[in-house]
Short mmCIF file of N, CA and C in Angstrom, two decimals:
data_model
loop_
_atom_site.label_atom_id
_atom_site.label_comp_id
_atom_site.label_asym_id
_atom_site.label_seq_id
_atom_site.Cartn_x
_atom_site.Cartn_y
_atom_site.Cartn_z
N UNK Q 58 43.03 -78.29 -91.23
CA UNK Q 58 42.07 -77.48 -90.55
C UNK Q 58 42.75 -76.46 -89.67
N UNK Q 59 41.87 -76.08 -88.75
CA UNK Q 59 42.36 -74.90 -88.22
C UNK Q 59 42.69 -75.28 -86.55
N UNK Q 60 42.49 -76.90 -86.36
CA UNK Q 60 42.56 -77.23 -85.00
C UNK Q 60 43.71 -76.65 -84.44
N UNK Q 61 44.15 -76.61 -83.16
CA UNK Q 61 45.30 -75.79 -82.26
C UNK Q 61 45.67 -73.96 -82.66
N UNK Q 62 45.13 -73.72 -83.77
CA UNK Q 62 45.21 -72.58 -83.85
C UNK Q 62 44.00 -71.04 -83.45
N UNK Q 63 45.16 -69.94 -83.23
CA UNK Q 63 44.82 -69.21 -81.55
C UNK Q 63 43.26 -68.66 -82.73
N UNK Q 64 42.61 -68.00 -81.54
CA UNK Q 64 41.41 -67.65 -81.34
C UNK Q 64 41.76 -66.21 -81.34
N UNK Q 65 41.32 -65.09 -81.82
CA UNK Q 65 41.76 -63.46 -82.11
C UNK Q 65 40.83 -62.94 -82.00
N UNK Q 66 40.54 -61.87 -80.98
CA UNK Q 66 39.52 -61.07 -80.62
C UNK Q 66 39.69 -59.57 -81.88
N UNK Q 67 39.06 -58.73 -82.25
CA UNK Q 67 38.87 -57.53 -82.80
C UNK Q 67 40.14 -56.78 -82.43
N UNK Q 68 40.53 -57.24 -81.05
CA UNK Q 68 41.83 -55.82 -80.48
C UNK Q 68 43.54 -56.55 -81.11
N UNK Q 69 43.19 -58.27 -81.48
CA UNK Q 69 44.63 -58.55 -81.55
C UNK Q 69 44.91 -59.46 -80.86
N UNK Q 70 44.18 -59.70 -79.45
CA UNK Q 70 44.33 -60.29 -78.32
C UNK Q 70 43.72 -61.87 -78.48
N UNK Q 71 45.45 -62.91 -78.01
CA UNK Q 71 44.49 -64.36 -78.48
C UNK Q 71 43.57 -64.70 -77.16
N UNK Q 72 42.51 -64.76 -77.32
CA UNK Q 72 41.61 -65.18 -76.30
C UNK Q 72 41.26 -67.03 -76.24
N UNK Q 73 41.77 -67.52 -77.06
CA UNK Q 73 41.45 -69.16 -76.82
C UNK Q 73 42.25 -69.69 -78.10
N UNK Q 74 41.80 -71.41 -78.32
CA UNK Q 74 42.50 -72.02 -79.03
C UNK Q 74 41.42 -73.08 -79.83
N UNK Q 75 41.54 -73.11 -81.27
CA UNK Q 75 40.25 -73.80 -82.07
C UNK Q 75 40.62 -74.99 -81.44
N UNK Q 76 39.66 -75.88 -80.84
CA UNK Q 76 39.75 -76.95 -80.80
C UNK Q 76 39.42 -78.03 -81.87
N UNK Q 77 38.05 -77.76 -82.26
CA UNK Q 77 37.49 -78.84 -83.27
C UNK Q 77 35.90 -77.84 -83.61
N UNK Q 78 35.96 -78.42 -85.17
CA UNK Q 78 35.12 -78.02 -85.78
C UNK Q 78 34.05 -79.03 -85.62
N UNK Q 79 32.76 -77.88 -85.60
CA UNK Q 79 31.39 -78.74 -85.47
C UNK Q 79 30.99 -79.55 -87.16
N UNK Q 80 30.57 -81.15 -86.91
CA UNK Q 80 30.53 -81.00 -88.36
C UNK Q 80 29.23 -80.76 -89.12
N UNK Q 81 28.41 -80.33 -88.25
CA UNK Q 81 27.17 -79.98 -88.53
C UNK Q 81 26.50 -79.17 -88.75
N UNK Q 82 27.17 -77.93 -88.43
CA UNK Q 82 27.28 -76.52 -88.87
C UNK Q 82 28.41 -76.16 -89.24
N UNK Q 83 28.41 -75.41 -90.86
CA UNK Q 83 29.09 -74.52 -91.01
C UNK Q 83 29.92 -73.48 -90.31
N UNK Q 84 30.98 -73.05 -90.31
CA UNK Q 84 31.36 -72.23 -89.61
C UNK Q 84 31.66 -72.42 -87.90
N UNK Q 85 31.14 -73.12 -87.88
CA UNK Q 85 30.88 -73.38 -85.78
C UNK Q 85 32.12 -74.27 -85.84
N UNK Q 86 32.76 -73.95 -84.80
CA UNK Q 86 33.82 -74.66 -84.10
C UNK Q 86 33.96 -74.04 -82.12
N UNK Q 87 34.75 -75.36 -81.85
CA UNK Q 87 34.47 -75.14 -80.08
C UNK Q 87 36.34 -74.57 -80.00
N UNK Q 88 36.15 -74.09 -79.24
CA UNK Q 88 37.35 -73.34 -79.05
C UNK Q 88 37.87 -73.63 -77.24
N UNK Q 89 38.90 -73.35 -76.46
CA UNK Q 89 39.57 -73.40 -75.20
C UNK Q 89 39.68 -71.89 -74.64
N UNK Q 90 38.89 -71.53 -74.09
CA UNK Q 90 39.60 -70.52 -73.20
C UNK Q 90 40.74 -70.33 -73.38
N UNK Q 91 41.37 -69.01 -73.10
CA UNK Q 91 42.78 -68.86 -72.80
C UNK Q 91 42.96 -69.10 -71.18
N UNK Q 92 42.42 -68.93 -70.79
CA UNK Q 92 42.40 -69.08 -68.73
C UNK Q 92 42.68 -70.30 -68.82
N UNK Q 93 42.00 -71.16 -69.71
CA UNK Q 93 42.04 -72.82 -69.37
C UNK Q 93 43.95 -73.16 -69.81
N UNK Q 94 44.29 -72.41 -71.14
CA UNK Q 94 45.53 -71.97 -71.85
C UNK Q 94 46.33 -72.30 -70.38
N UNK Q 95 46.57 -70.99 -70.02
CA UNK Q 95 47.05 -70.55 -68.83
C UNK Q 95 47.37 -71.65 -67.68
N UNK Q 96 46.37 -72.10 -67.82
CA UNK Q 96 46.81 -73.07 -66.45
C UNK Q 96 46.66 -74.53 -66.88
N UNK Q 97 47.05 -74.83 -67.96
CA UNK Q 97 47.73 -75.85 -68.44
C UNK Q 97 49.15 -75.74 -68.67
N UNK Q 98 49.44 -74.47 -69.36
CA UNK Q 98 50.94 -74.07 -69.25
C UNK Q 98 51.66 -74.18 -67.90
N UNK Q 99 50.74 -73.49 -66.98
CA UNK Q 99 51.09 -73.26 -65.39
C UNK Q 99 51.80 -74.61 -65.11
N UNK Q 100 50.47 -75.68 -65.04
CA UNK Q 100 50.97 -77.15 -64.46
C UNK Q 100 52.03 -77.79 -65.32
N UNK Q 101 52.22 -77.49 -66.19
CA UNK Q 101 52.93 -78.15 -66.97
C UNK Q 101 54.38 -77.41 -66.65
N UNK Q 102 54.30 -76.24 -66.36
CA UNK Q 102 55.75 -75.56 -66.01
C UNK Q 102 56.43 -75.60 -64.92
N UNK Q 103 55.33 -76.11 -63.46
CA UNK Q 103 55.51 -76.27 -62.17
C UNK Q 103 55.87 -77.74 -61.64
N UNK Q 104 55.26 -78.18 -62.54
CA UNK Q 104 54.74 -79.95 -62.48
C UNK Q 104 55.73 -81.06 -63.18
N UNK Q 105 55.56 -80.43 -64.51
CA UNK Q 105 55.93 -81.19 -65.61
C UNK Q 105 54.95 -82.05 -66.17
N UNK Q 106 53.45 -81.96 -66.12
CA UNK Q 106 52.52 -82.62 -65.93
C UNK Q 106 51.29 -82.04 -65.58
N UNK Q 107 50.50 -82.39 -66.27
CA UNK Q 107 48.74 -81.83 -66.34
C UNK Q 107 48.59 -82.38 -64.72
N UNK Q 108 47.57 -81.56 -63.98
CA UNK Q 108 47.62 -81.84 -62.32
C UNK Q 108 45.84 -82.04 -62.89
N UNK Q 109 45.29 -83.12 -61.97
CA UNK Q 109 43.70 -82.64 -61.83
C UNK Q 109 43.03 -83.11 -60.76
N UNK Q 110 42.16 -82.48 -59.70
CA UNK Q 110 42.09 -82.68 -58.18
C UNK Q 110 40.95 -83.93 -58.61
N UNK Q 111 40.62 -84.88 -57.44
CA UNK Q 111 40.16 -85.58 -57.18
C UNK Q 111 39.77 -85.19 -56.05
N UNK Q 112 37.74 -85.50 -56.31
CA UNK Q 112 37.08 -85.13 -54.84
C UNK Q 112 36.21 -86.27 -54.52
N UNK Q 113 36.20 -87.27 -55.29
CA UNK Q 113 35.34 -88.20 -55.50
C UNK Q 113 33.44 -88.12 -55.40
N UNK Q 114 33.00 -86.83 -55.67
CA UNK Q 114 32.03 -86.63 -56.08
C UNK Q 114 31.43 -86.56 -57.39
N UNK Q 115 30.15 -86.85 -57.58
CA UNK Q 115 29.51 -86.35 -59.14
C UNK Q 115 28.45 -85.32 -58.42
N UNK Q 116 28.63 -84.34 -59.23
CA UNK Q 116 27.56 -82.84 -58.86
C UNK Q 116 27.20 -82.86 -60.21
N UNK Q 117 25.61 -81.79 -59.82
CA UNK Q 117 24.83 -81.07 -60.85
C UNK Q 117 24.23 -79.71 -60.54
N UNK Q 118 24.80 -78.47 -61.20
CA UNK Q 118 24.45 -77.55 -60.88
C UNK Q 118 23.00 -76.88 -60.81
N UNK Q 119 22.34 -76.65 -59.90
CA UNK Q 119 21.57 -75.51 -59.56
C UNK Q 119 21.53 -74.47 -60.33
N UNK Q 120 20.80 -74.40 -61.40
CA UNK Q 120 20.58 -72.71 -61.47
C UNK Q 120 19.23 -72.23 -61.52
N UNK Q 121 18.29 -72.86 -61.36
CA UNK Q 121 16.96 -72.41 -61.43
C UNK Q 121 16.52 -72.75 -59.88
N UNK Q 122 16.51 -71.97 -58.76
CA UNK Q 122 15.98 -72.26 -57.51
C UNK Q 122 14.59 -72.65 -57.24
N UNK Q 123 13.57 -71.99 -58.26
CA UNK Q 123 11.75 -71.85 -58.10
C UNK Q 123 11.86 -73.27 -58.38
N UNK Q 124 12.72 -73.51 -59.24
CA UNK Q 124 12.17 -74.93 -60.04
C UNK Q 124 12.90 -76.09 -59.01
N UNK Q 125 13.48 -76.01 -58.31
CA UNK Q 125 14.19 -76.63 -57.42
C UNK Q 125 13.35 -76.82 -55.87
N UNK Q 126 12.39 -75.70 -55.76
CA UNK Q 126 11.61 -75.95 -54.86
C UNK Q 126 10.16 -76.63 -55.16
N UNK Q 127 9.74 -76.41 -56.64
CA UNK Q 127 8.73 -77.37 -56.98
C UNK Q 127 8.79 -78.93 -56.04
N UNK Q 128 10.29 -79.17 -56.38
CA UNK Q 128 10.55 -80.24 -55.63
C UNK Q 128 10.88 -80.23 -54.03
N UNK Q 129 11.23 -79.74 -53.58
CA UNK Q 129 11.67 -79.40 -52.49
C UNK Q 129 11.65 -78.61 -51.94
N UNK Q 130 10.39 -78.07 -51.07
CA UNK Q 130 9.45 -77.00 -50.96
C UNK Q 130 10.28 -76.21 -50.07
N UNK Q 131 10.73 -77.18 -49.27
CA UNK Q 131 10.79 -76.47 -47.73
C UNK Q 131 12.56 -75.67 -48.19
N UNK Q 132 12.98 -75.84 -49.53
CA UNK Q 132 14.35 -75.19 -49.35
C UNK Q 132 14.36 -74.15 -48.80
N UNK Q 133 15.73 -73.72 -48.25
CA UNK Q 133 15.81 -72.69 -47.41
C UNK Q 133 16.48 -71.29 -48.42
N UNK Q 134 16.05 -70.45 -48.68
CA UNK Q 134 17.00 -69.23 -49.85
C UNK Q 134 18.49 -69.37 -49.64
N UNK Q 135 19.03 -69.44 -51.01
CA UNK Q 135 20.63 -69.84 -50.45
C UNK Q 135 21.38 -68.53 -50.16
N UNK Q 136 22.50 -68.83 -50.05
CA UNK Q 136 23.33 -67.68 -49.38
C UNK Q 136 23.07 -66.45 -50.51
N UNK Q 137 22.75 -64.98 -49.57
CA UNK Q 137 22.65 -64.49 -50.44
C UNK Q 137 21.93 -64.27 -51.59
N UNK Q 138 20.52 -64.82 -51.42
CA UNK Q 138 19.13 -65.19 -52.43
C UNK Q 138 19.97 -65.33 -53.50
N UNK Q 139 21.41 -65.72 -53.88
CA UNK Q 139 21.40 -66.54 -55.33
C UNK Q 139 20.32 -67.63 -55.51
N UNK Q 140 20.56 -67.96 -56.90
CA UNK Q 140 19.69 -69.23 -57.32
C UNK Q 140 20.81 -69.80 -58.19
N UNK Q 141 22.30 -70.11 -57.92
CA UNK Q 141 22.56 -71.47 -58.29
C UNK Q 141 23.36 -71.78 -57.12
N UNK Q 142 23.64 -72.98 -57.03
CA UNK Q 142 24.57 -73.92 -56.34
C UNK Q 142 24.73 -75.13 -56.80
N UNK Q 143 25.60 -76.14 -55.97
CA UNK Q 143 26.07 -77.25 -56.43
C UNK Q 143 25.61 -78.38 -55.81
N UNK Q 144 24.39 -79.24 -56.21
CA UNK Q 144 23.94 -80.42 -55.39
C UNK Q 144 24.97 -81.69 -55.70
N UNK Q 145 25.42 -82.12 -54.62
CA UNK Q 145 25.91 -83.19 -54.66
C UNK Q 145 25.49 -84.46 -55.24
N UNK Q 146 25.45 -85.56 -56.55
CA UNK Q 146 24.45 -86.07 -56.78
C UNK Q 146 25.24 -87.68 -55.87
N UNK Q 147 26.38 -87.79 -56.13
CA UNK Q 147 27.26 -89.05 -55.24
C UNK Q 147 28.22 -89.10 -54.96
N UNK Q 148 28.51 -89.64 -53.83
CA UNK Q 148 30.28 -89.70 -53.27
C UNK Q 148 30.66 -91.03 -52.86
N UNK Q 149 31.65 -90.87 -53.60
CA UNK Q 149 32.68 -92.07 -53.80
C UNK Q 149 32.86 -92.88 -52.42
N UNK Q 150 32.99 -93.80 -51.68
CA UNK Q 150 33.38 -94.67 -50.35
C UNK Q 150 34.85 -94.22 -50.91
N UNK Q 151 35.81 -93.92 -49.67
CA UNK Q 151 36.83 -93.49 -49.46
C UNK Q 151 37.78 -92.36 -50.07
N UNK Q 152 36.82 -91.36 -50.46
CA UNK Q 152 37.31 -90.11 -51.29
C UNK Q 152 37.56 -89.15 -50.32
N UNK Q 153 37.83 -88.04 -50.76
CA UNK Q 153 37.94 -86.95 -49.84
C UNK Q 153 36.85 -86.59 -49.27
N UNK Q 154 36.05 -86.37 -50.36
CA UNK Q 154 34.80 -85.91 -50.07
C UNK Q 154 33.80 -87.11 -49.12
N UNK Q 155 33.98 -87.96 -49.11
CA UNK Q 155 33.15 -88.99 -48.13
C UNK Q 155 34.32 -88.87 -46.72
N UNK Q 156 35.49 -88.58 -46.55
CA UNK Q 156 36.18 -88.05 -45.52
C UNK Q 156 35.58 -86.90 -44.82
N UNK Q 157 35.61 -86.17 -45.76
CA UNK Q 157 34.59 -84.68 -45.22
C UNK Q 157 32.89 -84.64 -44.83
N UNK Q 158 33.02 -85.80 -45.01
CA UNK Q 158 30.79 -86.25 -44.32
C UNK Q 158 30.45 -85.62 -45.41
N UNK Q 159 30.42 -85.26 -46.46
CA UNK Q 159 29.66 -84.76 -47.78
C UNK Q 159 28.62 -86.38 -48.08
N UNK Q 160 27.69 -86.04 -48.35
CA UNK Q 160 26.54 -87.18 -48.78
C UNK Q 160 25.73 -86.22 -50.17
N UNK Q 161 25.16 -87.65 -50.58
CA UNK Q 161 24.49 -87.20 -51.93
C UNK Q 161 23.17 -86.30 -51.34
N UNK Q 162 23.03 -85.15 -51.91
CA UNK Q 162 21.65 -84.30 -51.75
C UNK Q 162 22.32 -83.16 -51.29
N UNK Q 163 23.16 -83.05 -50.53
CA UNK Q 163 23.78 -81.77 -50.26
C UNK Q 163 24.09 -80.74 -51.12
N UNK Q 164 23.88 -79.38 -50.95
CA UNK Q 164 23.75 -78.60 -51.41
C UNK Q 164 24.86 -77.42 -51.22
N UNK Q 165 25.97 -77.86 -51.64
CA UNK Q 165 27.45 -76.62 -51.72
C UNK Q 165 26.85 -75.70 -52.44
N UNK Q 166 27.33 -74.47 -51.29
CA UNK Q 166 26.75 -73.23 -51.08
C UNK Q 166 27.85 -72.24 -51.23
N UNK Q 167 28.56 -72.50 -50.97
CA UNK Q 167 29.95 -71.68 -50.83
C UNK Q 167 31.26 -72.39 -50.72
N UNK Q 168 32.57 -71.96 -51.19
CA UNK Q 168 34.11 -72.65 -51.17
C UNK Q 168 34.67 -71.73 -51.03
N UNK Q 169 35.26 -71.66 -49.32
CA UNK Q 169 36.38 -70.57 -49.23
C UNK Q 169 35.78 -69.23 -48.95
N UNK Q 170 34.48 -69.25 -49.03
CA UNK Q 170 34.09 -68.25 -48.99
C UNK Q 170 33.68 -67.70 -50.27
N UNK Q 171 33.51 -68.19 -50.93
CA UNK Q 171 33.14 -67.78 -52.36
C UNK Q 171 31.52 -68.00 -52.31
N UNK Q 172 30.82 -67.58 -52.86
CA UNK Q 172 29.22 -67.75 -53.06
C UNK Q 172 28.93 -66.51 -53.76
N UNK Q 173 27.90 -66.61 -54.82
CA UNK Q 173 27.19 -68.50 -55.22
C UNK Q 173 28.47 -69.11 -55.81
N UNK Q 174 28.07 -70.40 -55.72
CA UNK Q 174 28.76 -71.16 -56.46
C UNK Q 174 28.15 -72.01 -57.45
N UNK Q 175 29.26 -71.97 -58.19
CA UNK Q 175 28.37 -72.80 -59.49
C UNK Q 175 30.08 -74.06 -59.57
N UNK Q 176 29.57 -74.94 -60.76
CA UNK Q 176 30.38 -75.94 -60.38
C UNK Q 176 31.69 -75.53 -61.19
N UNK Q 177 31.78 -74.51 -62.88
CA UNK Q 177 32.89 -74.27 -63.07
C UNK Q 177 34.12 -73.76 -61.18
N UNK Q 178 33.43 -72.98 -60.76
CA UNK Q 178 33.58 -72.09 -59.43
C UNK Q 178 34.10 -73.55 -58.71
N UNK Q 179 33.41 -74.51 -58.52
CA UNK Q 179 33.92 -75.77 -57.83
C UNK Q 179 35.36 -76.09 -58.08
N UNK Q 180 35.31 -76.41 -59.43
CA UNK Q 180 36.33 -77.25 -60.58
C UNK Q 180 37.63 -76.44 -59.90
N UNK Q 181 37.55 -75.09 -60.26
CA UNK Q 181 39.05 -74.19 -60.39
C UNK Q 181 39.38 -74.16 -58.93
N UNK Q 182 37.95 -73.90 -57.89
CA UNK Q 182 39.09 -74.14 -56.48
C UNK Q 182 39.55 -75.68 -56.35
N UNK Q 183 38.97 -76.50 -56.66
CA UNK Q 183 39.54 -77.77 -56.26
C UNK Q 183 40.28 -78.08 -56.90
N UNK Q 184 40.95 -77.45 -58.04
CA UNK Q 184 41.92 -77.84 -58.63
C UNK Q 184 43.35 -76.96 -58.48
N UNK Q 185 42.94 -75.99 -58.12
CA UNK Q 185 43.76 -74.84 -56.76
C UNK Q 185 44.31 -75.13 -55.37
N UNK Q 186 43.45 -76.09 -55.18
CA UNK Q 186 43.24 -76.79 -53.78
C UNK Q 186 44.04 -78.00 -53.57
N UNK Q 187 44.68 -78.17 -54.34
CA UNK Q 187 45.25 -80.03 -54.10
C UNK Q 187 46.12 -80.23 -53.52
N UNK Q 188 45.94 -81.18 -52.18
CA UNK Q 188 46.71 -81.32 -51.18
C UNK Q 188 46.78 -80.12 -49.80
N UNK Q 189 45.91 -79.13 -50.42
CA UNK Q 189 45.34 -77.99 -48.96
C UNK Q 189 43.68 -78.15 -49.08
N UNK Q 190 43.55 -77.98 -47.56
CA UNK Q 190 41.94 -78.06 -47.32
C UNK Q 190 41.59 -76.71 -47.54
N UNK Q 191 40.06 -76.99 -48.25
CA UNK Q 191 38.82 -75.85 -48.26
C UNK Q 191 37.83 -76.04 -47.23
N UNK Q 192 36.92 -74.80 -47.62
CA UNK Q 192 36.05 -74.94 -46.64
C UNK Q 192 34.60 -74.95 -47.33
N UNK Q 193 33.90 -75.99 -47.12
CA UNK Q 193 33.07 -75.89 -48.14
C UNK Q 193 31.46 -75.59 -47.09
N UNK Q 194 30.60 -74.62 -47.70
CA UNK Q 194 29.48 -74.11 -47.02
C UNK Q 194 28.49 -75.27 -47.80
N UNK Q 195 27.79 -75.90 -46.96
CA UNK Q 195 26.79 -77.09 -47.06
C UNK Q 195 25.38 -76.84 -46.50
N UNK Q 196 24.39 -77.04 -47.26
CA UNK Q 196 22.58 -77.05 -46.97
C UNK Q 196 22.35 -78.65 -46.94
N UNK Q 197 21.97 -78.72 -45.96
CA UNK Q 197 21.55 -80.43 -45.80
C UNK Q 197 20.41 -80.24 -45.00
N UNK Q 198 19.56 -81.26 -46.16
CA UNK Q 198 18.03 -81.43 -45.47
C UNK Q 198 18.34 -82.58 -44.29
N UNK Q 199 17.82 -82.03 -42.94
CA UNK Q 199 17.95 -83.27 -41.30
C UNK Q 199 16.92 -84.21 -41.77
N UNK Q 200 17.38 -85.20 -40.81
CA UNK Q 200 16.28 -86.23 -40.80
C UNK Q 200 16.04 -86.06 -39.34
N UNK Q 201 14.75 -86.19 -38.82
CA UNK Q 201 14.17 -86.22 -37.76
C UNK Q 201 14.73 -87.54 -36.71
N UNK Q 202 14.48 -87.92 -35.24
CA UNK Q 202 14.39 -89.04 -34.91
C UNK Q 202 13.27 -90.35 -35.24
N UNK Q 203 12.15 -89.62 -35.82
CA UNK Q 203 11.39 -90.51 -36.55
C UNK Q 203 11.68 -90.99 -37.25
N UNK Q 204 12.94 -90.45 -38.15
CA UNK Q 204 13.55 -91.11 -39.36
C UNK Q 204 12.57 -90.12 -40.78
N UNK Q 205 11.91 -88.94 -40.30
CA UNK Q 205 10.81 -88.37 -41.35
C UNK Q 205 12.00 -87.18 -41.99
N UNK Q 206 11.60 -86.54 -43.05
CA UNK Q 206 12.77 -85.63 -43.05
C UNK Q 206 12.54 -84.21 -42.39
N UNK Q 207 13.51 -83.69 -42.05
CA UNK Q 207 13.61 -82.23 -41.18
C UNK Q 207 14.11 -81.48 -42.00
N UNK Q 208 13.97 -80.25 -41.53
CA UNK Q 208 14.61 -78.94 -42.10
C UNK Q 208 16.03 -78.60 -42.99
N UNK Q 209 16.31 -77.80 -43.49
CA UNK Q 209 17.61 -78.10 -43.80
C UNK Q 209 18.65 -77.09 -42.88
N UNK Q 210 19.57 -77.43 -42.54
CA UNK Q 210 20.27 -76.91 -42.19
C UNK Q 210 21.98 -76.52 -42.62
N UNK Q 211 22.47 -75.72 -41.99
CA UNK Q 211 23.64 -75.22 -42.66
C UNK Q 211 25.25 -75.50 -41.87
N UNK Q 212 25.80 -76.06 -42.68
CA UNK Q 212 26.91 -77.00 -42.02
C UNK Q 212 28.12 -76.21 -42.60
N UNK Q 213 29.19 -76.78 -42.18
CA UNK Q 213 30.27 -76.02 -42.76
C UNK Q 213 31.51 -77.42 -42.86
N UNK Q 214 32.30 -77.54 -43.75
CA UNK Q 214 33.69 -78.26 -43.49
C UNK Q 214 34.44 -78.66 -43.91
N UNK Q 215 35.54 -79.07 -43.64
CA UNK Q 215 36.80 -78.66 -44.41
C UNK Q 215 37.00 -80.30 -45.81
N UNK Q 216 37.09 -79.55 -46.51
CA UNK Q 216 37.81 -81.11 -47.75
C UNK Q 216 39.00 -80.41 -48.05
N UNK Q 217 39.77 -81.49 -48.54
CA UNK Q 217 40.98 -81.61 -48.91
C UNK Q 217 41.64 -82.33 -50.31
N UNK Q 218 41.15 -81.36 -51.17
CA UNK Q 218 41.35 -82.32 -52.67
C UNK Q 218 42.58 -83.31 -52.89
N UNK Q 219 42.47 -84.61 -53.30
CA UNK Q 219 43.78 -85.23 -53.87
C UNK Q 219 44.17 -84.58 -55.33
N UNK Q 220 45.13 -85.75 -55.29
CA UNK Q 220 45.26 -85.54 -56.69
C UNK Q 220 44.88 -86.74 -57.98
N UNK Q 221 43.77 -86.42 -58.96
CA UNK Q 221 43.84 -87.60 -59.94
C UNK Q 221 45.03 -88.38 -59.78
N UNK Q 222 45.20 -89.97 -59.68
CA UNK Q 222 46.03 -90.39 -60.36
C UNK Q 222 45.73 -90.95 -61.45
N UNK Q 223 46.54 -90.78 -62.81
CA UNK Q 223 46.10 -91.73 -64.18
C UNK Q 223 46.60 -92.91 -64.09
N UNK Q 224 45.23 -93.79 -64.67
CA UNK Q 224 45.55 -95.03 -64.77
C UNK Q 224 46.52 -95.82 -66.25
#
């Protein structure tokens, strides 16, 4: 087959790498970025070794906001009236990210200053990031002293990606 071999745009230029053919359609196969290329070579030339950050979260991206307030009326417009971001769905007990007060429901808004963010946007700083802190822009719905829920508000703070270790 044609697996590992480059991907050729119209100009000449390899833009990715066949990964694997779909076997369910004709013709369809998934291919690698060359960016992704790139910085596998990178780690592998710096490293000697594939690097991959550990934040001990699971996220799900935001991209439909209307539909996000169906549920959650009172959201506040995110930075910049985008409509995606990155809800936190869980964090790990003793990760970075549970170091950094990140809790499930939170709503990463920005990294570094970057916004919107979407979670590819997550992935590449935190994997940019390993072993230096970011700054991550956070929407968190308050809870009242009643214990009822409150408004959301906008937090800011620093994580500090590890690094995967393989088991």
């Amino acid at each position: 087959g044609n697996s590992g071999g480059p991907l050729i745009n119209l100009d000449g230029e390899v833009v990715g790498m066949s990964m694997m053919k779909a076997v369910a359609a004709d013709g369809v196969s998934f291919c690698l970025p060359i960016s992704a290329i790139q910085d596998i070579v990178s780690s592998f030339s710096i490293h000697g070794r594939m690097r991959y950050p550990y934040v001990g979260i699971t996220m799900m991206e935001i991209t439909n906001q209307s539909a996000l307030r169906q549920v959650q009326p009172d959201l506040p417009e995110l930075l910049g009236g985008s409509s995606t971001a990155v809800m936190v769905q869980s964090v790990r007990a003793g990760s970075p990210a549970h170091a950094a007060g990140l809790q499930p429901e939170d709503l990463l808004v920005s990294l570094d200053g970057r916004a919107p963010l979407t979670m590819n946007d997550a992935v590449e700083q935190f994997g940019a990031s390993i072993h230096k802190p970011c700054v991550l822009g956070i929407l968190r719905r308050g809870v009242n002293a009643d214990g009822t829920v409150g408004p959301y508000a906008m937090l800011s703070t620093h994580l500090t990606p590890s690094e995967h270790q393989q088991e």
